[in-house]
Coordinates of C-alpha atoms in Angstrom, one line a residue:
Q25 CA 9.8 -8.2 -13.6
V26 CA 9.1 -5.7 -10.9
Q27 CA 9.9 -6.8 -7.3
L28 CA 8.1 -5.2 -4.4
V29 CA 9.2 -5.5 -0.8
E30 CA 6.9 -4.3 2.0
S31 CA 7.8 -3.4 5.6
G32 CA 6.3 -1.6 8.5
G33 CA 3.5 -3.8 9.6
G34 CA 2.9 -4.7 13.2
L35 CA 0.6 -4.6 16.2
V36 CA -1.0 -1.3 17.1
Q37 CA -3.7 -0.1 19.4
P38 CA -6.9 1.5 18.1
G39 CA -6.3 5.1 17.3
G40 CA -2.6 4.5 16.7
S41 CA -0.5 5.0 13.6
L42 CA 1.7 2.9 11.3
R43 CA 3.7 3.7 8.2
L44 CA 4.1 1.0 5.6
S45 CA 6.9 1.1 3.0
C46 CA 7.2 -0.7 -0.3
V47 CA 10.6 -0.6 -2.0
V48 CA 10.3 -1.0 -5.8
S49 CA 13.0 -2.7 -7.8
E50 CA 12.9 -0.2 -10.7
N51 CA 12.4 3.5 -11.4
I52 CA 8.9 4.2 -10.2
F53 CA 8.4 6.6 -13.1
R54 CA 8.3 3.6 -15.4
I55 CA 5.3 2.2 -13.5
D56 CA 1.8 3.4 -14.4
A57 CA 0.4 3.0 -10.9
L58 CA 1.5 1.8 -7.5
G59 CA -1.0 0.9 -4.8
W60 CA -1.8 -0.7 -1.5
Y61 CA -4.3 -3.4 -1.2
R62 CA -5.4 -5.3 1.9
Q63 CA -7.0 -8.7 2.6
A64 CA -8.6 -9.8 5.9
P65 CA -9.2 -13.4 6.7
G66 CA -12.1 -14.8 4.6
E67 CA -12.4 -11.7 2.5
E68 CA -11.3 -10.5 -0.9
R69 CA -8.3 -8.4 -1.5
N70 CA -9.4 -4.8 -2.0
L71 CA -7.7 -1.5 -3.0
V72 CA -6.8 0.8 -0.1
A73 CA -5.0 3.6 -1.9
A74 CA -3.2 4.1 -5.2
I75 CA -0.9 6.7 -6.8
T76 CA -0.3 7.1 -10.5
R77 CA 2.8 8.2 -12.4
D78 CA 1.6 11.8 -12.5
G79 CA 1.0 11.8 -8.7
S80 CA -2.8 11.5 -8.7
T81 CA -4.1 9.5 -5.8
N82 CA -7.3 7.7 -4.9
Y83 CA -8.5 6.0 -1.7
A84 CA -11.1 3.6 -0.6
D85 CA -14.0 5.4 1.2
S86 CA -13.2 3.5 4.4
V87 CA -9.8 5.1 4.7
K88 CA -10.3 8.6 3.4
G89 CA -9.0 11.2 5.8
R90 CA -7.1 8.6 7.8
F91 CA -4.6 7.1 5.3
T92 CA -2.2 8.9 3.0
I93 CA -0.2 7.3 0.1
S94 CA 3.0 9.0 -1.0
R95 CA 6.2 8.2 -2.8
S96 CA 9.9 9.0 -2.8
I97 CA 11.3 9.1 -6.3
A98 CA 14.9 9.1 -5.0
K99 CA 14.3 6.0 -2.9
N100 CA 12.0 4.2 -5.4
T101 CA 9.6 3.7 -2.5
V102 CA 5.9 4.1 -1.9
Y103 CA 4.5 4.7 1.5
L104 CA 1.2 4.3 3.3
Q105 CA 0.7 6.4 6.3
M106 CA -2.1 5.0 8.4
N107 CA -3.6 7.1 11.2
S108 CA -6.5 6.7 13.5
L109 CA -6.4 3.0 13.0
K110 CA -9.5 0.9 13.7
Y111 CA -10.1 -2.8 14.5
E112 CA -11.4 -3.2 10.9
D113 CA -8.1 -2.1 9.4
T114 CA -6.6 -5.4 10.5
A115 CA -5.4 -7.3 7.4
V116 CA -2.5 -8.3 5.4
Y117 CA -1.4 -5.3 3.3
Y118 CA 0.1 -5.8 -0.1
C119 CA 2.0 -3.5 -2.4
N120 CA 1.0 -3.6 -6.1
S121 CA 2.4 -2.2 -9.3
Q122 CA 0.7 -2.0 -12.6
S123 CA 2.6 -1.1 -15.8
W124 CA 2.8 -2.1 -19.5
D125 CA 4.6 -5.4 -18.7
G126 CA 2.1 -6.6 -16.1
T127 CA 0.9 -6.6 -12.5
Y128 CA 3.1 -7.5 -9.6
W129 CA 2.6 -8.0 -5.9
G130 CA 4.7 -7.9 -2.8
Q131 CA 4.7 -10.6 -0.2
G132 CA 2.4 -8.7 2.2
T133 CA 2.8 -7.3 5.6
Q134 CA 0.5 -8.0 8.5
V135 CA -1.2 -5.1 10.3
T136 CA -3.1 -5.9 13.5
V137 CA -5.2 -3.4 15.3
S138 CA -5.9 -4.6 18.8
S139 CA -6.1 -3.4 22.4

C-alpha cells in the first residue's frame, strides 16, 4: 500500500506562490503516475497536474503556465509549484498515486487564496 503525505498548504494573497510537497512511501519509479488533485467546497475533486514514470506531465487548462509539477527521485517526493495564485485556486489539494496495485490518496492540504 502506498502512503502519501502532503505538506505546504496555507494562506496566501492573490498573486502569491506556494509549493506543495508529497512524500511517497515507496520508490516513485514503481508508480505509473503521480498527481495533484483539488476539491473546493461543494465541488468535485479534479485533476490539477500529473507526472508519469517517464516524466511526462499534463495540466488542467486553468493552471497551465502558473503551476508546475516536478519530482525528486532521491527524496521520493512530488512537488506542485503554484505561482500567480488566484481566489479560485482555493481548495483542498490531494496527492494521488496510480499503479498496478491500485490508486491511493493523501490526506489533503488546504490552500486558501485570500486578501
